[in-house]
Coordinates of C-alpha atoms in Angstrom, one line a residue:
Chain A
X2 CA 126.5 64.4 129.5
X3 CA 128.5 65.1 126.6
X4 CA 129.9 68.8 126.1
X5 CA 131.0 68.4 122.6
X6 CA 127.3 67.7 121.5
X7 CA 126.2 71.0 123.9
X8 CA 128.6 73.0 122.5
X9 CA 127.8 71.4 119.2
X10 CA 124.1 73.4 119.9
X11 CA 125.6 76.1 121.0
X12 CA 127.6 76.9 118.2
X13 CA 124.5 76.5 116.0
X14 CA 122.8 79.1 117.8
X15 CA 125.3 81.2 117.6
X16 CA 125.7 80.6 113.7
X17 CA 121.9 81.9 113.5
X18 CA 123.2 85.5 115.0
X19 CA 125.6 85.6 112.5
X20 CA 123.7 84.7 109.3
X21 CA 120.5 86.7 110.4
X22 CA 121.5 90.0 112.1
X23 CA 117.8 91.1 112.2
X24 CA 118.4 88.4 115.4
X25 CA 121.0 90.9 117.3
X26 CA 118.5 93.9 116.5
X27 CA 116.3 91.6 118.4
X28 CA 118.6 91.2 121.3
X29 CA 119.4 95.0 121.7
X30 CA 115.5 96.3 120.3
X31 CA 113.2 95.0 122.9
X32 CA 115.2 96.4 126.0
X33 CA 115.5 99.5 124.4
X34 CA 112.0 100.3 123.9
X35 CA 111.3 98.8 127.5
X36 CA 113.5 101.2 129.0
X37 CA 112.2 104.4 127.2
X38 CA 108.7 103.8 127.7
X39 CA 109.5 102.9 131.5
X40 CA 111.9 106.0 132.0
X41 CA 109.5 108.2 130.3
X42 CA 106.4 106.7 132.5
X43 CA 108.7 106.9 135.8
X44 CA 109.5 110.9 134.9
X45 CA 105.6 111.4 134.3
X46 CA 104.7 110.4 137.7
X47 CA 107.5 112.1 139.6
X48 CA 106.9 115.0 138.0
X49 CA 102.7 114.8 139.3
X50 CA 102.7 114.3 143.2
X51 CA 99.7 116.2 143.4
X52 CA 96.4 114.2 145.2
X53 CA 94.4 114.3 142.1
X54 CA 97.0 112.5 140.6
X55 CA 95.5 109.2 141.3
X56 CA 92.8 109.3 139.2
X57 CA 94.9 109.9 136.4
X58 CA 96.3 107.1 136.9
X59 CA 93.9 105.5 134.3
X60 CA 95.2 106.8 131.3
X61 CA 97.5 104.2 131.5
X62 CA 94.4 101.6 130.8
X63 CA 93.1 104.1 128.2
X64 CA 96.5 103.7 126.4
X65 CA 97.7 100.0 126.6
X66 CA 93.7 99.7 125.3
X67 CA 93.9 102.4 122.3
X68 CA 97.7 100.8 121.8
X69 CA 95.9 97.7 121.3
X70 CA 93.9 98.5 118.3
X71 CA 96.9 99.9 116.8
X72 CA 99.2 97.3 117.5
X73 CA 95.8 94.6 115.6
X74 CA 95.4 96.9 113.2
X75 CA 99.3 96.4 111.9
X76 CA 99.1 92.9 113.2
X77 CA 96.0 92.1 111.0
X78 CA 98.0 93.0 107.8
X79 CA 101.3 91.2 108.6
X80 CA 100.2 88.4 110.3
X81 CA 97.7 87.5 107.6
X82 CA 100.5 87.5 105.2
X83 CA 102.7 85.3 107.1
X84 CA 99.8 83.3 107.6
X85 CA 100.4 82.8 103.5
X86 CA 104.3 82.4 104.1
X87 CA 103.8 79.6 106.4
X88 CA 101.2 77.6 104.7
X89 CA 103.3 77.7 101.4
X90 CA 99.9 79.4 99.9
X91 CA 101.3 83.0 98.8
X92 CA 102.4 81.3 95.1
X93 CA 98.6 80.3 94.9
X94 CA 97.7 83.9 96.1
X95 CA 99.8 85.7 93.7
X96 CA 99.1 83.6 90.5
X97 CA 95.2 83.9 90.8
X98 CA 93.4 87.0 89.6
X99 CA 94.2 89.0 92.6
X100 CA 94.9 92.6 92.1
X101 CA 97.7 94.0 94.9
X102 CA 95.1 96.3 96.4
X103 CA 92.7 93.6 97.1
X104 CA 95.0 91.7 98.7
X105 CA 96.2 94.6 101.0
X106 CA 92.1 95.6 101.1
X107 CA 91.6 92.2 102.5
X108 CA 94.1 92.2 105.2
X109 CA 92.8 95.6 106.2
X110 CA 89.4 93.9 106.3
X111 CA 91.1 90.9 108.9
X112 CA 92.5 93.9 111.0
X113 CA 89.8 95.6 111.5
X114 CA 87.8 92.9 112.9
X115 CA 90.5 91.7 115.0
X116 CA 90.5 95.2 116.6
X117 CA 86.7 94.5 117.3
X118 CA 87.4 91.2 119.1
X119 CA 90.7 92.7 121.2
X120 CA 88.7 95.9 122.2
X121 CA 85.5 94.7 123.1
X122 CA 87.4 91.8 125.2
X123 CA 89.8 94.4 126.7
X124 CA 86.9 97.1 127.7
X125 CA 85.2 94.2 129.3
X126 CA 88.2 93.6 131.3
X127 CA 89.2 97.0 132.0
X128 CA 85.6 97.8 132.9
X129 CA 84.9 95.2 135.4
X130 CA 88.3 94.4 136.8
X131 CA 89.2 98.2 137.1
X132 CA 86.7 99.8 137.2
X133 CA 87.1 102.0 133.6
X134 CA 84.8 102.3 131.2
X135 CA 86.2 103.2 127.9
X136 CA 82.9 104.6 126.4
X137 CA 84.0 107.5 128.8
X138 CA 85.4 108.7 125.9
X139 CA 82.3 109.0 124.7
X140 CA 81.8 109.5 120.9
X141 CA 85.4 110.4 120.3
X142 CA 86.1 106.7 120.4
X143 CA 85.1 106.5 116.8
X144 CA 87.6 108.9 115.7
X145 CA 90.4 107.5 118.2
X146 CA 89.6 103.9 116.7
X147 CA 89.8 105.3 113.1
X148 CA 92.9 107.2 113.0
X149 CA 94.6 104.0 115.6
X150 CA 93.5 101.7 113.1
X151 CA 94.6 104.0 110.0
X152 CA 98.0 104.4 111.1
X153 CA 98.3 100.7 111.8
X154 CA 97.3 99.5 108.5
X155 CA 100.1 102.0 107.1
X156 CA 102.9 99.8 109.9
X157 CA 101.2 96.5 108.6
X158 CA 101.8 97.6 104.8
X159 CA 105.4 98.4 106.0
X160 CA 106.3 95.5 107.9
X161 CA 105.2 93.6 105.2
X162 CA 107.7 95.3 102.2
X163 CA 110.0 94.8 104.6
X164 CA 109.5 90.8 105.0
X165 CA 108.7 90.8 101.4
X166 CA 112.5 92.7 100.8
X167 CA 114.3 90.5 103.4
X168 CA 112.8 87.3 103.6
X169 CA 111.8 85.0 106.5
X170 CA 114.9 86.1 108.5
X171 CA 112.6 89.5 108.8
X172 CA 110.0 87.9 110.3
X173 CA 110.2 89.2 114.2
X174 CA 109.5 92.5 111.9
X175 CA 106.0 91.6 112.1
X176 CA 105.6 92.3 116.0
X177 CA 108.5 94.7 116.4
X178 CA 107.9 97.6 114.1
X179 CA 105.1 98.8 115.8
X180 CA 106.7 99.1 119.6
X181 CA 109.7 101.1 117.8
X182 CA 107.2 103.7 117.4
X183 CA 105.6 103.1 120.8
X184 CA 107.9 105.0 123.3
X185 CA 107.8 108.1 120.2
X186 CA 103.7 108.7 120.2
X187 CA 103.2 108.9 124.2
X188 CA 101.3 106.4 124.5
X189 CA 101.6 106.2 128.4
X190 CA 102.7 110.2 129.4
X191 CA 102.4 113.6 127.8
X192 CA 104.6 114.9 124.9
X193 CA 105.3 117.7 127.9
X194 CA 106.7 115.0 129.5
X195 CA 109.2 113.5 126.8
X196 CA 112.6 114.7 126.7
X197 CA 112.5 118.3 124.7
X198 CA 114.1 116.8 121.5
X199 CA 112.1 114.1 121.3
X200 CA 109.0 115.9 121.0
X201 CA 109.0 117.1 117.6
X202 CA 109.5 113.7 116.6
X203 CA 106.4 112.5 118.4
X204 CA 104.3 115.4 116.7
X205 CA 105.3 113.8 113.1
X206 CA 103.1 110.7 114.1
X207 CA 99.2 110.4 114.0
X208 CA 98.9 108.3 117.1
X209 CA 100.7 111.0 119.5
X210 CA 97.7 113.2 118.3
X211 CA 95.3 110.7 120.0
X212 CA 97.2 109.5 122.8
X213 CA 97.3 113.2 123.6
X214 CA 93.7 113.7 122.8
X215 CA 92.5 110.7 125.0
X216 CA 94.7 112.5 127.9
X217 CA 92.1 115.7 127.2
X218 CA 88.8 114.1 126.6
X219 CA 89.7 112.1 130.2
X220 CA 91.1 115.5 131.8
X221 CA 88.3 117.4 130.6
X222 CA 85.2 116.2 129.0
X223 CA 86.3 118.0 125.6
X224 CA 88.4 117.6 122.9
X225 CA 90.8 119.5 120.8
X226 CA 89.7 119.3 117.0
X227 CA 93.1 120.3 115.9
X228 CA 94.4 116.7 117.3
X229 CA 92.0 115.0 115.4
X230 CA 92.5 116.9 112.0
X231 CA 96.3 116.7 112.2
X232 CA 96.0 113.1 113.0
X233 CA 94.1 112.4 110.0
X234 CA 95.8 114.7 107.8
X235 CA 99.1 112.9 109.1
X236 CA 97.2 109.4 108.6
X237 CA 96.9 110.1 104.6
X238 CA 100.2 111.1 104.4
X239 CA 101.8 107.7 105.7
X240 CA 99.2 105.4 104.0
X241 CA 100.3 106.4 100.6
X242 CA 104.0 106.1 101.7
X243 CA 103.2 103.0 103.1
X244 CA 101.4 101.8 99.9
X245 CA 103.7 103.3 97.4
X246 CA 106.8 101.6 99.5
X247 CA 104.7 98.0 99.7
X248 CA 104.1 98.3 95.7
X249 CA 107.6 99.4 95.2
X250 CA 109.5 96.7 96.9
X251 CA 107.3 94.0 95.6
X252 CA 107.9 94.8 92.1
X253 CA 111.2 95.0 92.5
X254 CA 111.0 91.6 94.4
X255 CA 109.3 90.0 91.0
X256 CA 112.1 92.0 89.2
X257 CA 114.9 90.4 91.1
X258 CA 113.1 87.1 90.4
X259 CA 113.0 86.6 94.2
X260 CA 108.9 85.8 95.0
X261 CA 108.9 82.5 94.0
X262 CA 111.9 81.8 96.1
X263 CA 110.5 83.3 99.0
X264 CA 106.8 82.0 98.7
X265 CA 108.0 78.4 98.1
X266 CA 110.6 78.2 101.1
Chain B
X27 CA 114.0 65.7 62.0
X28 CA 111.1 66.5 59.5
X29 CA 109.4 69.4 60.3
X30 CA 106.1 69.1 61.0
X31 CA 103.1 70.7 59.4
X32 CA 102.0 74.0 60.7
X33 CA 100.1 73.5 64.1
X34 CA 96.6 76.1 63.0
X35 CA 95.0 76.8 66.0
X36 CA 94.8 79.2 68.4
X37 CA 97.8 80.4 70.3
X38 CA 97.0 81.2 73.5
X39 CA 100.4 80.9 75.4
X40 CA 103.7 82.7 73.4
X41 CA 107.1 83.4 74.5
X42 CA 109.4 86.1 71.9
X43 CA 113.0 85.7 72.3
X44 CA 112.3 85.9 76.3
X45 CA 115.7 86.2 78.3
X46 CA 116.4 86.2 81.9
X47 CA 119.5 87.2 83.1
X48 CA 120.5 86.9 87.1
X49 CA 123.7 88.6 87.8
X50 CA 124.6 88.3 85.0
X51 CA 124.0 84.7 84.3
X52 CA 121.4 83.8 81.3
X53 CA 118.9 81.7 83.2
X54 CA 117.1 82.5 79.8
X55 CA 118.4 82.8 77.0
X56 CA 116.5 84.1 73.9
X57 CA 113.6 81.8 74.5
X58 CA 110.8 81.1 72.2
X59 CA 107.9 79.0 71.8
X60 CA 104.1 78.9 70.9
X61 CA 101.2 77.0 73.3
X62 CA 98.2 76.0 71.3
X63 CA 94.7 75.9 72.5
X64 CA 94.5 71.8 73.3
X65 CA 97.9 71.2 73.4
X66 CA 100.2 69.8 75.9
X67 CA 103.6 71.6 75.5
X68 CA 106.5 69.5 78.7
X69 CA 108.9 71.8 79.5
X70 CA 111.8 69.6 80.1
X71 CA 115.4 70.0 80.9
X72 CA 117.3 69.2 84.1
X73 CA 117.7 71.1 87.5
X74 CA 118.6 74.8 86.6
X75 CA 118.3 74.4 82.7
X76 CA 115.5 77.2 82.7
X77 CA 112.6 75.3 83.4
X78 CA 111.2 77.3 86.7
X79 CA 112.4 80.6 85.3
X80 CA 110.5 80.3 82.1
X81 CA 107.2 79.2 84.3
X82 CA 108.2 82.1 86.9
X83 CA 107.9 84.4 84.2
X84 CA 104.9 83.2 82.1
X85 CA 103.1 83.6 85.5
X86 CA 104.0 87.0 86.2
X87 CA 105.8 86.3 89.3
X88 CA 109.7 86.9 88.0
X89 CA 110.0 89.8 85.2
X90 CA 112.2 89.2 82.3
X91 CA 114.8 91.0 81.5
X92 CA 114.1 90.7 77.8
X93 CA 111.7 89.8 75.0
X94 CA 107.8 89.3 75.4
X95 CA 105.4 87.2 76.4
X96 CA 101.7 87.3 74.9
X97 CA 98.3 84.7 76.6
X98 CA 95.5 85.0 74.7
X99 CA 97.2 87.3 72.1
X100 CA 97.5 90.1 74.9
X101 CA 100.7 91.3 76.3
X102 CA 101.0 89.6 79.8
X103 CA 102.6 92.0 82.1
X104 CA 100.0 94.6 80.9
X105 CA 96.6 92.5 81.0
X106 CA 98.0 90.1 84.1
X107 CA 94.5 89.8 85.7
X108 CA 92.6 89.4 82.5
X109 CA 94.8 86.6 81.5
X110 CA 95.0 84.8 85.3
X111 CA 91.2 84.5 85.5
X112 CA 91.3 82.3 82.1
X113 CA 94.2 80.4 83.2
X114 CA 95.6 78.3 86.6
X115 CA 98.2 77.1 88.4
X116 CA 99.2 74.1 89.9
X117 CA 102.8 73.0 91.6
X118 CA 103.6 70.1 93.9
X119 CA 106.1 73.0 95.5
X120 CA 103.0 75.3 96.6
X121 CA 100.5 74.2 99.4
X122 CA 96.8 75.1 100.0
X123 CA 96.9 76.0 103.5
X124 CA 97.3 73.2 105.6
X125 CA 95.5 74.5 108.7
X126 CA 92.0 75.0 106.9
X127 CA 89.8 72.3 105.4
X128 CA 89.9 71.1 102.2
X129 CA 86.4 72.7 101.4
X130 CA 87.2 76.0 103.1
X131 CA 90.4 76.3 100.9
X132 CA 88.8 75.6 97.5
X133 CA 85.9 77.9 98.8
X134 CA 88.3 81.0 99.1
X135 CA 89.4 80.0 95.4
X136 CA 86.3 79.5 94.1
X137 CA 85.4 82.8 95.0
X138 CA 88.5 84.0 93.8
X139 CA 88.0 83.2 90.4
X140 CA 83.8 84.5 91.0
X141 CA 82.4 81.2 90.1
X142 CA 78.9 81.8 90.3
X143 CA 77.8 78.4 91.8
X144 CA 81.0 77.3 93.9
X145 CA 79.8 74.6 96.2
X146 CA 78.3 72.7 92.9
X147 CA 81.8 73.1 90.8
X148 CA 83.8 71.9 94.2
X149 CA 81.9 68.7 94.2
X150 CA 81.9 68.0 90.4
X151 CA 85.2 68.4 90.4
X152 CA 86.0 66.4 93.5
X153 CA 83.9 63.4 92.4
X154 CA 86.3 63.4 89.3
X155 CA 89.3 63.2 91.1
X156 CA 87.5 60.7 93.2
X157 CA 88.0 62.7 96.5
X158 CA 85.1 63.6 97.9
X159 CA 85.6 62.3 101.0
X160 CA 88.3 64.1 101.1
X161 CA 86.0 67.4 101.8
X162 CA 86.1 68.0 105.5
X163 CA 89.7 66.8 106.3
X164 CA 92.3 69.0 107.1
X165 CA 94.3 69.6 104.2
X166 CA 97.5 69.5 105.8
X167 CA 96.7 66.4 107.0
X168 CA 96.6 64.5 103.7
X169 CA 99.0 62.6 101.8
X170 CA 100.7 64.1 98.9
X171 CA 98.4 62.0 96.6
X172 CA 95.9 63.6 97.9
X173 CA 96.8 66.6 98.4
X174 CA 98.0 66.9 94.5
X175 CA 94.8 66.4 93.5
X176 CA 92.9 68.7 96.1
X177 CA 95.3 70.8 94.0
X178 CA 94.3 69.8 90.9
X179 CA 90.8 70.8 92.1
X180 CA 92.0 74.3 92.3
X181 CA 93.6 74.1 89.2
X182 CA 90.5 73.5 87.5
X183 CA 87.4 75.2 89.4
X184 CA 87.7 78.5 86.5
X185 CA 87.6 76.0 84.0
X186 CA 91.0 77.7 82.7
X187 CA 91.8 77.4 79.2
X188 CA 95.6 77.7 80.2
X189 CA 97.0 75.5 82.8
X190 CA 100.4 75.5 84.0
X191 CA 101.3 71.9 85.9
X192 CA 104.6 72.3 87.4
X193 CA 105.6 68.6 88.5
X194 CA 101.8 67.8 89.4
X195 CA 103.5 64.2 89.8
X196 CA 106.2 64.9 92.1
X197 CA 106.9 62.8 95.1
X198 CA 103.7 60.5 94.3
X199 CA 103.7 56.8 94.1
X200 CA 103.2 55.3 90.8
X201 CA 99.9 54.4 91.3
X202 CA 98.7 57.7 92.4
X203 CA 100.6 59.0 89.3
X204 CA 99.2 57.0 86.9
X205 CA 95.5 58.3 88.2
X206 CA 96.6 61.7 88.1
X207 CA 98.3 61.7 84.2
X208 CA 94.9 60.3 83.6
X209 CA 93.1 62.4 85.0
X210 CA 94.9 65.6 83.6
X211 CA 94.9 64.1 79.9
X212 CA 90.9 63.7 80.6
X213 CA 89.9 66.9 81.6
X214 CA 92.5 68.3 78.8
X215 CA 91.1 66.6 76.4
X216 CA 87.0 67.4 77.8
X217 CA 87.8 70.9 78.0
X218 CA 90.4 71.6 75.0
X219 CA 92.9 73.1 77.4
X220 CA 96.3 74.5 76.5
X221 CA 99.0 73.0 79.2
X222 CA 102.1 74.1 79.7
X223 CA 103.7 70.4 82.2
X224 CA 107.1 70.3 83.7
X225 CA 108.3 67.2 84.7
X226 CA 111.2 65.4 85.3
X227 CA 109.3 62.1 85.2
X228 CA 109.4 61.1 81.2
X229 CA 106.5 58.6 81.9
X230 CA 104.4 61.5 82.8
X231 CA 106.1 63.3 79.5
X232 CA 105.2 60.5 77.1
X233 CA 101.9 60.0 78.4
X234 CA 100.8 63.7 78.7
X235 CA 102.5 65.6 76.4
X236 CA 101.9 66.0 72.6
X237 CA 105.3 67.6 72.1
X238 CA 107.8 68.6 74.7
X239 CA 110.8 71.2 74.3
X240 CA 114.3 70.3 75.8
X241 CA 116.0 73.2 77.9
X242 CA 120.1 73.3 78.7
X243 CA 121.4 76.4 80.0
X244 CA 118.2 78.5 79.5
X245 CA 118.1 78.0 75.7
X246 CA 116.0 75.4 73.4
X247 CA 118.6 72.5 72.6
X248 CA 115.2 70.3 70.7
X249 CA 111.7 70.1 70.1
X250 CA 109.1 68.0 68.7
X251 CA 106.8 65.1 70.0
X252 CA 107.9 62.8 72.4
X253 CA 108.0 59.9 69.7
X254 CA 110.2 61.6 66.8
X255 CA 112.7 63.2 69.8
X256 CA 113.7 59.2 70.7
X257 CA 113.5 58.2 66.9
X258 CA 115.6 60.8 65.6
X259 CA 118.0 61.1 68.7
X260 CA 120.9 57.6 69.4
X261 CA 119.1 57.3 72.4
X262 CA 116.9 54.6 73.0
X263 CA 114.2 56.5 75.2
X264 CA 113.4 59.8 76.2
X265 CA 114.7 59.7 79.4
X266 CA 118.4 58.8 77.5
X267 CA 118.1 61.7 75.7
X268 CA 117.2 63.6 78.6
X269 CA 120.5 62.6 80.1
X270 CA 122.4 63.4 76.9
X271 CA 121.1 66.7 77.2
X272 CA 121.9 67.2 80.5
X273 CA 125.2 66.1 80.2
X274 CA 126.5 67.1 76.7
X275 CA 124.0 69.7 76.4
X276 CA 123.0 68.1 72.9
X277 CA 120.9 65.3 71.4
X278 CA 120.7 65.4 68.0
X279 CA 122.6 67.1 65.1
X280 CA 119.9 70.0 64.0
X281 CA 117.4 70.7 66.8
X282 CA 114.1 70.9 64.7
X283 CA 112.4 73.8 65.0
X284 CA 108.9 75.1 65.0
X285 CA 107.0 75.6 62.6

């Protein structure tokens, strides 16, 4: 064994830290969010040692499910412009009669029908394995769906400004941007649960709105409307800052003269 | 060199005084020329002399930093789609994507451009660049011979009356280069297409191109046809003079001018 050429490999690894720090976000992100969304769960149940407790107990299926289709939703428009990235086809993309919105439109389009695939495979799962049926949410599924899906076209559109503004060494953006907002939109425990001053934070995002909702329609059998309006409302609001930041940052990308570099790489 | 009489028809391609700077570095300098409908304009020049900026630029995709550029007598940045659905692209440094099948990639272009009978253009254009069998194969499974001319393919299927061939010959055998320059000058000549060809091969240049214009350090050091550059230049072929140019930066006393 030779420990020149190992530490030859080593120090190559170690050179890719130093040229790409998105790679020690990486190192410090993913723990991070584990252990927020863990602590936060862990603080949930010790604070509900009542009996009825147990049944409860499904809302965690209900939210890794409706997580899911936001997590597609953002993968559907990132992923399907990496796809381009990787095959060396966004030069052929952006020099045919394409308009920016239909290429966005079409990644939508790709997101949405990956959501269909993931939840109907998921709700099979959940429902025979576990016994829960996720049309117990009856109608307000729709709405859930919508506003999940709506807010994860707005984290594909800014994943993608932000590979487009950074390059491939952005790339882990793709997956991660979504689970930085994960342990913020209680997907897994009550806002009432989250420490006190993170919870005006989580009431600034459309999903916390139907995380919470879920919780209710599951509790209860009804449905606060004010969750759904807000949600929406709050789902307009970050699409057009999601659109308006995508179309900024790739116009100054053609300014810098930096597209061609980056869809030829 | 003799100027040459005044080229009459249509321009369809024109760069005004277009400059591109990057940190302050003239990648572009001033830069001016006219395409005419059924010419073949080479864009020549070696390795950072402006060549991929000016074809960056005339296809939207890097925004000048001065002057103007005009397709079809309509200001490009303004009327960007309008102009890309009459013109194409080709570049041995793009890729269809390599994980679907030849067919399924020119499909997704064809409807693109809103051909109205796709599967007929796909396999009269494949038949002329003799790779029909090529159809169901895995395009990132082919060679680059073929895989230039599934491009080529692409290139064509709008029936553009602007094409922009950045180094369509790149990294093919001589052979497969030789049917491809064919092929190109063919379909040019059919159609009556304006092309704008980089190259860096000057068999390609003096085969292809009906005039060619020099590039060193982002501005035009000569122009003319491929013939009267050598004739008027010390050099004894045009790939001399392109190392004259790259090196000294100059070929001939008085760079002739266009018209």
């Amino acid at each position: 064994m030779n420990f020149n050429t190992i530490s030859a490999l080593v120090l190559r690894y170690l050179f890719l830290y130093t040229r790409t720090p998105m790679r020690m976000v990486e190192l410090v992100f993913w723990p991070v969010v584990d252990l927020v969304v863990w602590g936060n769960v862990t603080v949930f149940i010790q604070k509900n040692t009542n009996p009825e407790f147990g049944s409860f107990v499904l809302f965690f299926l209900g939210g890794m499910i409706l997580w899911d289709i936001l997590f597609r939703a953002q993968q559907g428009v990132a992923i399907s412009f990496l796809e381009d990235v990787w095959t060396r086809n966004l030069l052929n993309v952006f020099v045919a009669p394409v308009r920016t919105f239909e290429y966005v439109g079409a990644t939508f389009i790709v997101g949405f029908l990956r959501i269909l695939v993931t939840a109907v495979v998921l709700g099979l799962i959940s429902w025979v394995g576990y016994s829960y049926n996720i049309f117990s949410l009856h109608w307000w599924l729709i709405p859930f769906f919508a506003n999940l899906m709506l807010f994860g076209w707005s984290l594909g559109m800014i994943s993608t400004a932000l590979i487009l503004r950074w390059g491939q060494a952005a790339e882990s953006l793709a997956w991660a941007i979504p689970f930085f907002f994960q342990p913020a939109v209680a997907v897994f425990y009550p806002v009432e649960d989250m420490p006190a001053w993170s919870q005006p934070i989580a009431w600034s995002f459309p999903p916390t709105y139907i995380f919470e909702g879920m919780r209710e329609v599951m509790k209860t059998g009804t449905m606060n409307w004010n969750y759904l309006w807000y949600s929406a409302a709050l789902n307009v609001v970050y699409l057009a800052l999601a659109g308006g930041l995508f179309a900024w940052i790739l116009n100054l990308t053609r300014k810098r003269g930096l597209l061609t570099k980056f869809a030829t790489q | 060199m003799s100027a040459a009489p005044p080229d009459t028809r249509e321009v369809i391609l024109e760069a005004r005084e277009l400059t591109r700077e990057f940190d302050g570095v003239k990648a572009l300098d001033r830069f001016s020329f006219k395409l005419h409908r059924g010419e073949v304009l080479g864009l020549l020049g070696a390795n950072g002399a402006g060549k991929t900026t000016a074809m960056n630029c005339l296809l939207g995709l890097t925004l000048p930093t001065g002057g103007d550029l005009f397709a079809f007598g309509l200001p490009l940045h303004q009327h960007r789609i309008k102009i890309l659905q009459r013109s194409n692209f080709s570049s041995a440094y793009t890729a269809l994507p390599g994980n679907l099948l030849v067919r399924q990639n020119l499909i997704v272009f064809a409807r693109i451009y809103g051909l109205k009978e796709p599967k007929k253009k796909i396999a009269e254009l494949m038949e002329l660049l003799e790779i029909t069998h090529l159809a169901d194969r895995v395009t990132g499974q082919l060679s680059a011979g073929e895989s230039t001319r599934v491009n080529l393919v692409k290139a064509f299927l709008n029936d553009p009356e602007l094409l922009m061939l950045d180094e369509p010959t790149a990294s093919l055998d001589p052979d497969i280069a030789d049917k491809v320059r064919k092929v190109v000058r063919k379909v040019q000549k059919e159609r009556n297409i304006g092309i704008l060809y980089t190259s860096h091969n000057m068999r390609d240049i003096e085969e292809v191109c009906d005039r060619v214009i020099f590039l060193h350090k982002g501005k035009i050091v000569c122009e003319g046809t491929p013939t009267d550059i050598v004739a008027q230049s010390s050099s004894a072929t045009l790939e001399d003079v392109f190392i004259k140019i790259a090196r000294d930066g100059e070929v001939i006393d008085e760079p002739a001018k266009q018209p």
